[in-house]
Every structure is written in C-alpha cells, then in structure tokens.
Short mmCIF file of C-alpha atoms in Angstrom, two decimals:
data_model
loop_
_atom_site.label_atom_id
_atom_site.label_comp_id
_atom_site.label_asym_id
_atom_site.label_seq_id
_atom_site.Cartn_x
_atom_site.Cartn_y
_atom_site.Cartn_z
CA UNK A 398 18.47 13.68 37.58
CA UNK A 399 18.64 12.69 33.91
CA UNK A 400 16.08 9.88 32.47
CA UNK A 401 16.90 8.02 29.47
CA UNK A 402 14.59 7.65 26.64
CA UNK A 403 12.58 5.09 26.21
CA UNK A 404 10.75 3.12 23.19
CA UNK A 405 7.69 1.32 23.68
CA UNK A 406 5.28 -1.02 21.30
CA UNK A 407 1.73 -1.83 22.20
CA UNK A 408 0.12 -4.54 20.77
CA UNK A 409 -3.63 -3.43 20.56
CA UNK A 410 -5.94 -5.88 19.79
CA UNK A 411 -9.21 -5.90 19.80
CA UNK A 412 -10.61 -4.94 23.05
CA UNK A 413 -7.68 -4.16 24.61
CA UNK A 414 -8.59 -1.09 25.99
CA UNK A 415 -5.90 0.99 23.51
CA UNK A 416 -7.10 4.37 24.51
CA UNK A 417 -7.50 3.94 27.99
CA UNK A 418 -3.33 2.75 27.56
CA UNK A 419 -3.11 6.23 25.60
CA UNK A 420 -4.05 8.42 27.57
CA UNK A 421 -2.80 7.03 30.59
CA UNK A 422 0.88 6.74 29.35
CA UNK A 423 0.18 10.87 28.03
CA UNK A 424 -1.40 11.64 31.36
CA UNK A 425 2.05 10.28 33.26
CA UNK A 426 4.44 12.27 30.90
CA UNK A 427 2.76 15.94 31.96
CA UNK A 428 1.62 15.01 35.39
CA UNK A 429 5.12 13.73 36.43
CA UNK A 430 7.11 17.10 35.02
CA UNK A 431 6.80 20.03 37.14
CA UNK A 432 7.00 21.83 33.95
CA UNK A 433 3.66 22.59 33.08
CA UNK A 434 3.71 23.21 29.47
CA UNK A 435 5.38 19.94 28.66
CA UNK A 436 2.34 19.20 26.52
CA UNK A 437 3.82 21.12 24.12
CA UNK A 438 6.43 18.77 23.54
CA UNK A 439 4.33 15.95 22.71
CA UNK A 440 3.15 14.66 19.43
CA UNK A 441 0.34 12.13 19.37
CA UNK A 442 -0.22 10.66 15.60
CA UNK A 443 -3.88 8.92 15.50
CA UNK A 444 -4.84 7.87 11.69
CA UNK A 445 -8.63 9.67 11.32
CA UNK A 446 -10.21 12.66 13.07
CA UNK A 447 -12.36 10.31 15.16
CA UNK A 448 -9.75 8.66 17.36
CA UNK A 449 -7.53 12.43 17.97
CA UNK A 450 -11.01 13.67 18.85
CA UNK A 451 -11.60 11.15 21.04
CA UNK A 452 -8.31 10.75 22.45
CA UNK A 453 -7.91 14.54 23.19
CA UNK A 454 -11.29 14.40 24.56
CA UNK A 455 -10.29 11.68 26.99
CA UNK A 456 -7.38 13.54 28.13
CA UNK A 457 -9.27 16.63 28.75
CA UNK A 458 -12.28 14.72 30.29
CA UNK A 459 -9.84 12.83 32.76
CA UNK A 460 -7.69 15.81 33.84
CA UNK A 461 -10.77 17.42 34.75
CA UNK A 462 -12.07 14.70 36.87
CA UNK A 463 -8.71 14.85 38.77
CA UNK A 464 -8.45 18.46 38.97
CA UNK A 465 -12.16 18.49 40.47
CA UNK A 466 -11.45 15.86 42.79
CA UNK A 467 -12.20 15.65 46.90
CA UNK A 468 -11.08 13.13 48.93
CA UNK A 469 -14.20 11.51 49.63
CA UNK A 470 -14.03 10.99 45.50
CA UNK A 471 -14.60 7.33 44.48
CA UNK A 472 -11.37 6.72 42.77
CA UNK A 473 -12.09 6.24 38.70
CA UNK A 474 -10.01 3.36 37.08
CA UNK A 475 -7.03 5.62 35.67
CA UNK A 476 -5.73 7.70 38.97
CA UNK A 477 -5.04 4.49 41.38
CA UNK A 478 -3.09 3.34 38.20
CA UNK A 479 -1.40 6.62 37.90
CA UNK A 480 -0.46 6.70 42.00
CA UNK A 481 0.98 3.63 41.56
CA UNK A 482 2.99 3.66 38.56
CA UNK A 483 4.06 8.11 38.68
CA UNK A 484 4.80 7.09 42.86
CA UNK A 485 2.50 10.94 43.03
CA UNK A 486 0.28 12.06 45.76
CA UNK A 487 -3.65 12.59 45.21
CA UNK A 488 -2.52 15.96 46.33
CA UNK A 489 -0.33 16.94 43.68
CA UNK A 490 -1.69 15.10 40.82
CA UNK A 491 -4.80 17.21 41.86
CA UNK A 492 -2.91 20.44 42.05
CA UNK A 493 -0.93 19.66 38.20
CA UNK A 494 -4.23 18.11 36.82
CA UNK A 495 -5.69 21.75 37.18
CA UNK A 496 -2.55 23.57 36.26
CA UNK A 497 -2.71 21.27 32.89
CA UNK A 498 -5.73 21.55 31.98
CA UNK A 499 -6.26 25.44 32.64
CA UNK A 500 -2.49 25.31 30.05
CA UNK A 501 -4.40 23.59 27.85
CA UNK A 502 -7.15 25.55 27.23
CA UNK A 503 -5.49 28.63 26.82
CA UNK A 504 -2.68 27.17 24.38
CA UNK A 505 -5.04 24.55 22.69
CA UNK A 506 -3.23 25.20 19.16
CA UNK A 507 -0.20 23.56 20.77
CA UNK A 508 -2.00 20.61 22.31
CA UNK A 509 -1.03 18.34 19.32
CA UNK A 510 -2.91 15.24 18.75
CA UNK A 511 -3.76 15.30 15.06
CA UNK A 512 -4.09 12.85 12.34
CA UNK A 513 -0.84 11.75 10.28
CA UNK A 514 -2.16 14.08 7.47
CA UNK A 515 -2.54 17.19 9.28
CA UNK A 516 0.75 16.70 10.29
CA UNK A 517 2.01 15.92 6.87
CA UNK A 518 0.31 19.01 5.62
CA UNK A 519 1.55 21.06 8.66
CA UNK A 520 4.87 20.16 7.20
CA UNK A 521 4.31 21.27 4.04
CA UNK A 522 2.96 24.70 4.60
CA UNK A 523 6.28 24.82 6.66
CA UNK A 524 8.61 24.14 4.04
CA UNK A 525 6.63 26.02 1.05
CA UNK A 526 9.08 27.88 -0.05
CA UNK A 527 12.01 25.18 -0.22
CA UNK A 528 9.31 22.56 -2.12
CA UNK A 529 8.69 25.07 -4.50
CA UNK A 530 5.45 25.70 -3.19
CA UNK A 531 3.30 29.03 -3.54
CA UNK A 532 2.40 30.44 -0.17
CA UNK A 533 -1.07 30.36 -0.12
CA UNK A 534 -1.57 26.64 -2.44
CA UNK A 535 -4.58 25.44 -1.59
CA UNK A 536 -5.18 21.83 -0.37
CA UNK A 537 -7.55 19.50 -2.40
CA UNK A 538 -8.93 16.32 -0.93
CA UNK A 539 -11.18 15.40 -3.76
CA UNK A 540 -8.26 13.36 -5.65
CA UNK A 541 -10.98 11.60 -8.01
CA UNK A 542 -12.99 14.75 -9.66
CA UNK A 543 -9.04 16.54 -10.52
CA UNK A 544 -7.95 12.70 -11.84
CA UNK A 545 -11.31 12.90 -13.96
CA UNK A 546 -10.68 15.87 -15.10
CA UNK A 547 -6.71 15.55 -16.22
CA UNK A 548 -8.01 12.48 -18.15
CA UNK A 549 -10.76 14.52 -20.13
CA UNK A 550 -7.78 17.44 -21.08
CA UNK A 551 -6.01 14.01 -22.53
CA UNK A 552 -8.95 12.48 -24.07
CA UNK A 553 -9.45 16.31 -25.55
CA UNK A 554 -6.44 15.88 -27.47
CA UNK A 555 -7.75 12.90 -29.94
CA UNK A 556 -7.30 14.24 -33.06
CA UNK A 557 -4.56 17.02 -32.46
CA UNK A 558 -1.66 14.48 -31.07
CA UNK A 559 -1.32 11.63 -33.35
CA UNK A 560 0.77 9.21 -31.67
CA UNK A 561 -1.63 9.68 -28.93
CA UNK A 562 -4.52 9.31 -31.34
CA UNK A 563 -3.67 6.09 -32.73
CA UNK A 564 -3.51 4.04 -29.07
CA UNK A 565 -6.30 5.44 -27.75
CA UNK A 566 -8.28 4.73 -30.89
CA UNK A 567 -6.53 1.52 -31.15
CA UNK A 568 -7.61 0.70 -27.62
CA UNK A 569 -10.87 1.93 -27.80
CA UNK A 570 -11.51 -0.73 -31.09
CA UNK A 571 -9.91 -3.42 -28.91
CA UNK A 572 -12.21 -3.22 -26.10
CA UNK A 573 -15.15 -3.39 -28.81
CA UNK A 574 -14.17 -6.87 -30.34
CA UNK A 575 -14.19 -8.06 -26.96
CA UNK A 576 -17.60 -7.00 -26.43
CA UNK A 577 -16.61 -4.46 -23.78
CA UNK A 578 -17.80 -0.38 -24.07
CA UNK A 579 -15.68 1.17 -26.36
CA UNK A 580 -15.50 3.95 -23.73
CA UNK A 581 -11.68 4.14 -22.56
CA UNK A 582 -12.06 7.46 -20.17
CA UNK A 583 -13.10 4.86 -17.06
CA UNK A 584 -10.02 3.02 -17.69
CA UNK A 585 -7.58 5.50 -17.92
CA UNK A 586 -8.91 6.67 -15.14
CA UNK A 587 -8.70 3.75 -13.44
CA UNK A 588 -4.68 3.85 -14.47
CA UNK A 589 -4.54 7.23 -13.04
CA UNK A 590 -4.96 6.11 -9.28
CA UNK A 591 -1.35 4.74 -9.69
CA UNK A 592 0.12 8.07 -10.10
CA UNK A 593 -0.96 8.96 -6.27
CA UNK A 594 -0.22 5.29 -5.21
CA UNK A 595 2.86 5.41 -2.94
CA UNK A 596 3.12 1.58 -3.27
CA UNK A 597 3.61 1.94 -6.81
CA UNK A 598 6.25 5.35 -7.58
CA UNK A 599 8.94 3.58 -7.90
CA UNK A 600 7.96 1.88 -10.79
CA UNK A 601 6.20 4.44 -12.14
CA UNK A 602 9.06 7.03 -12.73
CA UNK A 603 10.67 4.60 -14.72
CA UNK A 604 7.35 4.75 -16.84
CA UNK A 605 6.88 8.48 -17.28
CA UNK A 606 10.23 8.68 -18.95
CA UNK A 607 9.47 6.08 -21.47
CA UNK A 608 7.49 8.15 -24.85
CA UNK A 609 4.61 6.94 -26.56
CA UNK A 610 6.38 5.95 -29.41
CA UNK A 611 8.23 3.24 -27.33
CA UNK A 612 4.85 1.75 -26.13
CA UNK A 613 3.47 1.41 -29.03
CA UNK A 614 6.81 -0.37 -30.39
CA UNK A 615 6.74 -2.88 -27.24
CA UNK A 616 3.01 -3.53 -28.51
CA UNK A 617 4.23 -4.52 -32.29
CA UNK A 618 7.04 -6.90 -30.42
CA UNK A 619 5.07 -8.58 -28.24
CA UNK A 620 1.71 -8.89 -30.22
CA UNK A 621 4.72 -10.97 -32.88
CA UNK A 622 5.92 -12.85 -30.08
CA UNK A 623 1.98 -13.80 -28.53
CA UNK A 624 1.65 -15.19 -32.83
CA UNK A 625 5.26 -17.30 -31.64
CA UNK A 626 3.87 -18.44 -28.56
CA UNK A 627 0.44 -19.54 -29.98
CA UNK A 628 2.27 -21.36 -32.83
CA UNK A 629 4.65 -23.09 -30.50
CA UNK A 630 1.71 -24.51 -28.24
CA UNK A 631 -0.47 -25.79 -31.48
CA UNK A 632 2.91 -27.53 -32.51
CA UNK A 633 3.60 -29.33 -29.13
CA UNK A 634 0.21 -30.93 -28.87
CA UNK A 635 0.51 -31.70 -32.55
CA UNK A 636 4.11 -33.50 -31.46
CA UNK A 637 2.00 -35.22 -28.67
CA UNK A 638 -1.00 -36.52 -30.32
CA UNK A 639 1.26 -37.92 -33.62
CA UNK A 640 3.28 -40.00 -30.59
CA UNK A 641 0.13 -41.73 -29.32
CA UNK A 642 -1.16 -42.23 -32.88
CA UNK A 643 2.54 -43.33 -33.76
CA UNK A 644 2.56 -45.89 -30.76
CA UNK A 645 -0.89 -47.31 -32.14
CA UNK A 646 -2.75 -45.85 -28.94
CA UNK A 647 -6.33 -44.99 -29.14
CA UNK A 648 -7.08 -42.14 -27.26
CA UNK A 649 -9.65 -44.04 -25.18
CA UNK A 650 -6.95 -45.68 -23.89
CA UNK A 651 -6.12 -42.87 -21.34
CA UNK A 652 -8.44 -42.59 -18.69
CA UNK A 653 -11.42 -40.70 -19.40
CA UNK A 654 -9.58 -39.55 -23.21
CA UNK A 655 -8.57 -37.03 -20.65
CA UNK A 656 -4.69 -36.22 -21.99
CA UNK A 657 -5.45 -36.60 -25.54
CA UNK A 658 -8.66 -34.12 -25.40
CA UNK A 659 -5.85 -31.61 -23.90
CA UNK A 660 -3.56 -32.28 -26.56
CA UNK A 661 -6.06 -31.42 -29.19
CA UNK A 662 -7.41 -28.28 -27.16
CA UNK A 663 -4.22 -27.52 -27.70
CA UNK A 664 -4.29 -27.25 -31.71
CA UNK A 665 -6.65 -24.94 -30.86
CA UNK A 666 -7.50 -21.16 -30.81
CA UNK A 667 -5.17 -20.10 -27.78
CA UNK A 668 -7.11 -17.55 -26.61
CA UNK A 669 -9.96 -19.59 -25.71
CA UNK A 670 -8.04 -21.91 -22.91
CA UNK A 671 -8.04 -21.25 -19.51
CA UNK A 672 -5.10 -23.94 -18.07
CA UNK A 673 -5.48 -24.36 -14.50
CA UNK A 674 -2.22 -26.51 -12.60
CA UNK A 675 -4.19 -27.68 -9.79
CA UNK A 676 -7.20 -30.15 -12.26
CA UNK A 677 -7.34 -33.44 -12.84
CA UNK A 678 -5.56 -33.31 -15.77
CA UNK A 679 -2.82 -32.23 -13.64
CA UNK A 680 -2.91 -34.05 -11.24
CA UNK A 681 -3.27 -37.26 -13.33
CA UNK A 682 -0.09 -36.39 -15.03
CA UNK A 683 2.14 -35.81 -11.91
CA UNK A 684 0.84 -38.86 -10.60
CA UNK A 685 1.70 -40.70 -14.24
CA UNK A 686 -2.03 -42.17 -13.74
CA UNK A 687 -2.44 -42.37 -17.27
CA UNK A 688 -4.80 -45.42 -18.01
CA UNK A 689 -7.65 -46.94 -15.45
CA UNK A 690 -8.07 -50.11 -14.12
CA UNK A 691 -8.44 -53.35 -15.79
CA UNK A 692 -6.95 -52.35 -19.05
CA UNK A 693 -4.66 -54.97 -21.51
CA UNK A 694 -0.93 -54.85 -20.78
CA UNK A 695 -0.10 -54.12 -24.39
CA UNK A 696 -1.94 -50.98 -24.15
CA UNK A 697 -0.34 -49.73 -20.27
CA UNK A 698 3.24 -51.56 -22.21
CA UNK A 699 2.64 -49.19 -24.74
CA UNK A 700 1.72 -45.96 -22.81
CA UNK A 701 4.43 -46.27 -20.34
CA UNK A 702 6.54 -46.42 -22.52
CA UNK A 703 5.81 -42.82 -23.91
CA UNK A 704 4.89 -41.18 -20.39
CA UNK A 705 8.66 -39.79 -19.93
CA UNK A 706 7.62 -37.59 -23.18
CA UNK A 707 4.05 -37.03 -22.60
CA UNK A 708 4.83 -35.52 -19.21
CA UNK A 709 7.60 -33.48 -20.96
CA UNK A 710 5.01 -32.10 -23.66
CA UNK A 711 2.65 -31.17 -21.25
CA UNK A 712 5.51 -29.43 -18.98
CA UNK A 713 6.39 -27.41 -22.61
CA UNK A 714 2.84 -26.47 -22.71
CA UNK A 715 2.63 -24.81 -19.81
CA UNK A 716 6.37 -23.20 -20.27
CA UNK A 717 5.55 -21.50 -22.98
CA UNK A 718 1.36 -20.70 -21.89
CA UNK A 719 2.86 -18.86 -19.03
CA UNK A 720 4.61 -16.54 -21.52
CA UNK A 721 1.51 -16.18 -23.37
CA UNK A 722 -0.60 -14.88 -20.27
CA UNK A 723 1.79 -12.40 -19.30
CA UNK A 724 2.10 -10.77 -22.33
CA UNK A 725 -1.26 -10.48 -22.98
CA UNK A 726 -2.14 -9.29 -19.21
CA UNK A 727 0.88 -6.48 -20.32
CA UNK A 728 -0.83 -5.90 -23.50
CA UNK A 729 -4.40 -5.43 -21.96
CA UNK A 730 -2.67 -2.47 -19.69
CA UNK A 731 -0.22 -1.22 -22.11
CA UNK A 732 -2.53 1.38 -23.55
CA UNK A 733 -3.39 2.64 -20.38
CA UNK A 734 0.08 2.75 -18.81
CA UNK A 735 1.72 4.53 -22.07
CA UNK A 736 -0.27 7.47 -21.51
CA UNK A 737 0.15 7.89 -17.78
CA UNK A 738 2.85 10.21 -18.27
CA UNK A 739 0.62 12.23 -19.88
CA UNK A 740 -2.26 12.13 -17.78
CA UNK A 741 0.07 13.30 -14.90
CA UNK A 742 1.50 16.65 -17.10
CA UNK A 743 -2.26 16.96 -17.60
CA UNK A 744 -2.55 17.03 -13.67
CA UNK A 745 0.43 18.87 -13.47
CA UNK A 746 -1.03 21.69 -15.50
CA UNK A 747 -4.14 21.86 -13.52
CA UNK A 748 -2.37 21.97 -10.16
CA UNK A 749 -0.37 24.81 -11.37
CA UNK A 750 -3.56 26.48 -12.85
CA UNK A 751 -5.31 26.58 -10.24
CA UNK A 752 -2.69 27.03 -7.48
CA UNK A 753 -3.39 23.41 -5.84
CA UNK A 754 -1.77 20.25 -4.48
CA UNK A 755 -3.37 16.93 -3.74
CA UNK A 756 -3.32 16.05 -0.25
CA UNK A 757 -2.39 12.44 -1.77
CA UNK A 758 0.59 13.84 -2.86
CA UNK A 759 2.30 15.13 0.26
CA UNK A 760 4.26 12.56 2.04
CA UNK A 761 5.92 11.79 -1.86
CA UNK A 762 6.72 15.57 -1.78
CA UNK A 763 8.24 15.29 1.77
CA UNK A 764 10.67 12.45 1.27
CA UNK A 765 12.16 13.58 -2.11
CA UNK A 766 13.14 17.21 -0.74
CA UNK A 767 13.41 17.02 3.10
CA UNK A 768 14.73 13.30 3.77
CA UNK A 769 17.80 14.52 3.71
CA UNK A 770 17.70 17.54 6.02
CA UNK A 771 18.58 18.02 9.57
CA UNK A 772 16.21 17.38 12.48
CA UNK A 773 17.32 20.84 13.98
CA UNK A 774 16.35 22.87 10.96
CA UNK A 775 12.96 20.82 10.46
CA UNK A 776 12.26 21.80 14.09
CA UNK A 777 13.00 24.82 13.13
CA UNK A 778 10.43 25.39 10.54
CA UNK A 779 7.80 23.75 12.22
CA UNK A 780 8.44 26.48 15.22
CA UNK A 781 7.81 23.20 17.99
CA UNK A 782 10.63 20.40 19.42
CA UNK A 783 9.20 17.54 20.29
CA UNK A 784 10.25 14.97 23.04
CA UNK A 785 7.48 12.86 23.55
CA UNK A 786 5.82 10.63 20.27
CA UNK A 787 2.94 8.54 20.45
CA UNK A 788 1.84 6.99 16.76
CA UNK A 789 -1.34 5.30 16.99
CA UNK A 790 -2.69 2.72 14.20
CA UNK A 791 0.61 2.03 13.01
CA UNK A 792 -0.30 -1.05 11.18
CA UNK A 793 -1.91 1.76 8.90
CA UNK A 794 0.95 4.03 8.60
CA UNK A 795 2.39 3.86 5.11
CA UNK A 796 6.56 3.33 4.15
CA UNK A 797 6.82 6.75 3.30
CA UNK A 798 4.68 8.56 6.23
CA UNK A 799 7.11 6.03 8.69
CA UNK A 800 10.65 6.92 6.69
CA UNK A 801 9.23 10.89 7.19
CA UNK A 802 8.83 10.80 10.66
CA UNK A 803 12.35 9.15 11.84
CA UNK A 804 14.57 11.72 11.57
CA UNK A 805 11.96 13.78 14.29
CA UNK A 806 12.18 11.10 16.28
CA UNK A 807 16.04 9.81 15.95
CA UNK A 808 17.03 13.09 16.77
CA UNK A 809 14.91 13.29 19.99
CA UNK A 810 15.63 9.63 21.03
CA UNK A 811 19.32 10.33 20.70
CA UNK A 812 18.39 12.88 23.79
CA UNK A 813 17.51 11.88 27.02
CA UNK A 814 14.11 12.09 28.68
CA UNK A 815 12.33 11.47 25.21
CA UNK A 816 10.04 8.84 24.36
CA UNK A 817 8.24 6.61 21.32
CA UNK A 818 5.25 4.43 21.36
CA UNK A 819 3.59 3.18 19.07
CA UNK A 820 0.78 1.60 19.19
CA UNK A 821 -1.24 -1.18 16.55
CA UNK A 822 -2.39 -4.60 15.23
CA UNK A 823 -1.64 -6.03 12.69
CA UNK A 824 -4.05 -8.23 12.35
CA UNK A 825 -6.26 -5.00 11.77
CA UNK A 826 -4.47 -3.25 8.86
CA UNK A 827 -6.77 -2.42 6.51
CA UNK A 828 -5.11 0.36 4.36
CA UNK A 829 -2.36 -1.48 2.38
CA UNK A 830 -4.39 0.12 -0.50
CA UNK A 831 -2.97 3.71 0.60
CA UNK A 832 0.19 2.25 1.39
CA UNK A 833 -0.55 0.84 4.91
CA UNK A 834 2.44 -1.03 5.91
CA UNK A 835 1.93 -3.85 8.68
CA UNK A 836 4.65 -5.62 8.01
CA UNK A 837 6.49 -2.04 8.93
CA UNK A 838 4.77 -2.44 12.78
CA UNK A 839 5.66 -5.92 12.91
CA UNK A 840 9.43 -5.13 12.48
CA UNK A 841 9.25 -2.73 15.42
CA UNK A 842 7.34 -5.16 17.32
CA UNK A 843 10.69 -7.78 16.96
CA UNK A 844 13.88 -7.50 19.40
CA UNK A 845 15.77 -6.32 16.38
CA UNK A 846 14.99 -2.86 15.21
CA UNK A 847 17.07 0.62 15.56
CA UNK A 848 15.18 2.11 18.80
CA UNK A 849 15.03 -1.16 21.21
CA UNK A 850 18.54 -0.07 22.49
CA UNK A 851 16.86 3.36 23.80
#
C-alpha cells in the first residue's frame, strides 16, 4: 500500500522540547519500514556540530534503550508515544530497534545527520570536476587571515598601479583630516567581508565590473554636486531669515529664537549639522507653533502670515540635506568599494595558488553551476537518494542554502512515501549576518507555499 508524502513545519520555541519531536518523528520513519536500512534514505540538516551530535546521539541512545528492553521495563517517555502513534507492538519495535541500531553501527558513514555545511561541502567534492574544481582542493575555514592577506597583495601594489595609488593615498589623507588613523588596510578589510556575504552578491557583481577609473570619476561628480548641495542649503536659510527681517520680525519673536537660530545654522558650514526630523524644531513647525503665549497680535499677524513659506523653506532644507548625507555616506565607502574587485582577483590568485576554496564560498558556487541540473543526476553524484528530510534551525538557513536544497527535495516529494520537516523559530534567528533568512521559515510556516499540497 502506497503512502503519500507528507510536509510538516514545527514551530520550536523555546522549551518546546524540539529534539525530543526530532528524534521521535526519525525514530517512526525506520521503526515503521520493515526495510531496515531505510536510514539511509534520510537526511537530517541541524545548523552546528553540537545539535547533529546530539541529535544522532539521541537516536542511538533511544534505540538502544528499546532494543535492550524487558517487559517489566518502566516505559521511558518516547516508546508509549511511538505505540500509539506507529499502532507497533513492544515486540517488534524491540526486535527493529536492535536490527537498527546493529545497521547503524556498521554503516555509520551513511547515517546522515550533518550540519548544512558538511552537506554543502559534500556537494562540492561531488561535483569537482563540473565546478571546475581540482580534485584534491583543500577546504579553508579561516575566511579572515586569507581576506587579510588578499588585502596586503593590494596594499603591496602602492606605487606600481597608479590609478590604484592615487585612491588609496587619497583615502588614506582623508581619514587623517578627520582625525582618524591614516591606516586604510582595516577598512578595506572591513569591505572585503562583502565579497563572501551572500546577502550582498547581487549587488556586488555589478561592482566588480565597474574599473577604477569610473570610481574615481563618480568621486569628482559627486564631491561637485555635495559643493551644489551645500550652496543651495546656505541660500534657503538666507531666503528665510531676509523674509522675517523683511516682515519687520525680530527673531525673539519665535518661541525660544528657535526657527531663526536654524535658519542661520543653516548659513553655516554644512558639515557640522546633524538635522534630526523628530526635535522640537520639528515638531514646532508641523504643529505651525511658531510664537508662545501672550505675545502682541501684530507680531502672531505678522508671522502667520509668512508660516505657509517658512514651513516650505524648512521642507527645502531637508530636501536637499537628504541628498547631501547620502552622497557623502557613498563617498566615505567609495574608496573602499572601488577596489573590491581587486581585492577579490587578489583572493582569486591565492585560492588558485594554493589549491583552496573558502568554505564561505560554497553554497554561491552551488547555485550558479548546479541550480539548473536534474535531481536524478545530483543523486547521482552524491551516490545516496534521499526520501526522508528533516532541516533543523531553519530560521538560520540562508536564501541560497534553502534555493540549493529544493530541487533534492521537489524531486522526492513529487514521489510517494517521502517526507519534509522542518523545524525553527523565528523569533530565534540570529544569523541574518551569514544570510539567515527567517522570513524564508515564516513563508513555509503560512497555508500558501509550494509543498502544503503534499
């Protein structure tokens, strides 16, 4: 008798008992096949060593306890759970706890609970040959030490490159007139993290294709338009503080001086204002509460009669500040982003040299050359089929590691007697940094994703 798949999502929250729910729902998939190496079949994703340790531990420890069992036994919390919900006998989940766990044993290489990484790297050693790969690359986990060292073999190259030269010169006398260490190497190394950042590729291969020369042209445009922007703001608070003086207003008229004190920090140097939306000043101006209490009616005549334009004015200000900040939060990075395509040929070369890739790297190397390929020849490669998924922390699981892993498991969905749970909370994510997705587990938690039919 067929079974049809079936997908299943486990909110876990804290305390919930999440590997106790784990193992159980593994423990019913072998114990209810007569086919004792169904095991095999089953891939169990946890996100660090610790939980597949402890969850293959768990399994092990339990199967045990049931294969050692005698009737006068006190029952542990898992096997009446397992009676009831398999519809076994003591008898024979006895008898196929031994027969598992003895399997087991002597196959433990295909007992598969690993992290998401060994599996990614399992993958890649798989499909060597068709990434382009060497045989026998080494992996490197130590990301930061090869990032330090591609920025030195740029940094070594002041002097001989002379477009380079010039920005990172003209960077490094930057940071000194604003007091910081003229030493650039920590923030281009800083920049370098992006390269590895999944959240960020996208963007970043539109960088690497851009040439120095085009950064440093961008610079010259924008550095003319911050001179614009600067002149434009001086000019509107000139505009406002000639109306009041036009309109015979002192300025403490206005409550507190507070608008015309902007208006002249204003005619100011630019670079020294901080505007914030949410003060006072803000406030006071939304509201129109220009003037306090108890003041002459030729004076609030006279300033209500200007407030149309003086909430304009300060609108314009802000218009054209928020121009201003961007460009200069884009020229404070520019430096560093212009030479991130060369800091990754530099980490190119020293991959290549020394017959490496970055573990980092790996689920970016997946979806640009095997997306595309069919489950059956992935299968193939790997040398297993699985049936049975279980994905554990999957608030944690990045876009890419997620988008890698459906075709596996569409293909073995689309069969029957194949299963999918994963298991998370959301509340818990805590590596958006490395690409963690929640929002990805929340999705599958909904009524409306591609597996809630199965």
């Amino acid at each position: 008798m067929s079974h049809p798949s079936t997908f299943q999502v486990y909110n876990a929250s804290a305390g919930s008992g999440k590997t106790f729910t784990l193992v159980k729902e593994y423990l019913k998939i072998i114990l209810n096949s007569p086919d004792q190496r169904l095991y095999q079949q089953i891939l169990a994703i946890t996100f660090t060593n610790k939980a597949a340790a402890e969850m293959k531990d768990r399994i092990l420890e339990t199967l045990q306890r049931f294969a050692m069992m005698d009737e006068e036994d006190e029952e542990d919390g898992m096997l009446p759970i397992l009676l009831s919900e398999t519809g076994l006998s003591k008898d024979l989940i006895k008898i196929r706890a031994k027969e598992r766990l003895q399997d087991i044993l002597k196959n433990y290489a295909s007992f598969h609970i690993k992290t998401i990484d060994s599996f990614t790297n399992k993958l890649i050693k798989s499909f060597a040959f068709e990434l382009g790969l060497t045989a026998d690359f080494e992996v490197e986990l130590d990301t930061d030490s090869i990032l330090k060292e591609a920025v030195d073999v740029v940094l070594s190259k002041i002097g001989i490159d002379k477009e380079l030269t010039r920005l990172l010169v003209s960077f490094s006398k930057e940071k000194t007139l604003e007091d910081k260490s003229w030493d650039i190497s920590k923030d281009l190394f800083n920049i370098s993290k992006l390269i590895l950042n999944e959240n960020h590729s996208q963007e970043l291969d539109k960088l690497v294709v851009k040439s120095l020369k085009s950064f440093s042209e961008l610079s010259i445009r924008l550095r003319k338009e911050q001179r614009i922007y600067q002149a434009g703001i001086k000019e509107i608070g000139q505009k406002a503080l000639d109306l009041i003086s036009e309109h015979g207003i002192d300025h403490k008229d206005f409550q507190r001086s507070q608008l015309p004190k902007f208006f002249i920090k204003m005619t100011q140097k630019l670079e020294d204002k901080d505007f914030n939306l949410e003060s006072s000043t803000s406030r006071n101006v939304e509201q129109r509460n220009f003037y306090g209490k108890n003041k002459p009616e030729r004076v609030t005549s006279a300033i209500d009669n200007i407030s149309d334009q003086l909430v304009n004015l300060y609108g314009d200000v802000f218009s054209v500040y928020e121009k201003f900040k961007l460009n200069e939060l884009i020229l404070k990075n520019l430096v560093p982003l212009a030479v991130i395509k060369t800091i990754n040929q530099a980490l190119e070369e020293i991959k290549t040299n020394n017959n490496i890739r970055l573990n980092a790297e790996f689920n970016q190397l997946i979806s640009d050359h095997l997306i595309n390929e069919p489950a059956a020849f992935i299968y193939e490669k790997l040398g297993e089929r699985f049936k049975h998924f279980f994905i554990d922390e999957m608030q944690d699981t990045s876009m890419l590691q997620w988008q890698n892993l459906i075709p596996l498991i569409d293909n073995a969905l689309s069969a029957e007697a194949a299963s999918l749970m994963l298991v998370g909370d959301a509340k818990q994510a805590i590596y958006r940094w490395r690409g963690g997705r929640a929002e990805q587990f929340i999705s599958l938690s909904s009524d409306h994703n591609d597996y809630r039919s199965n």
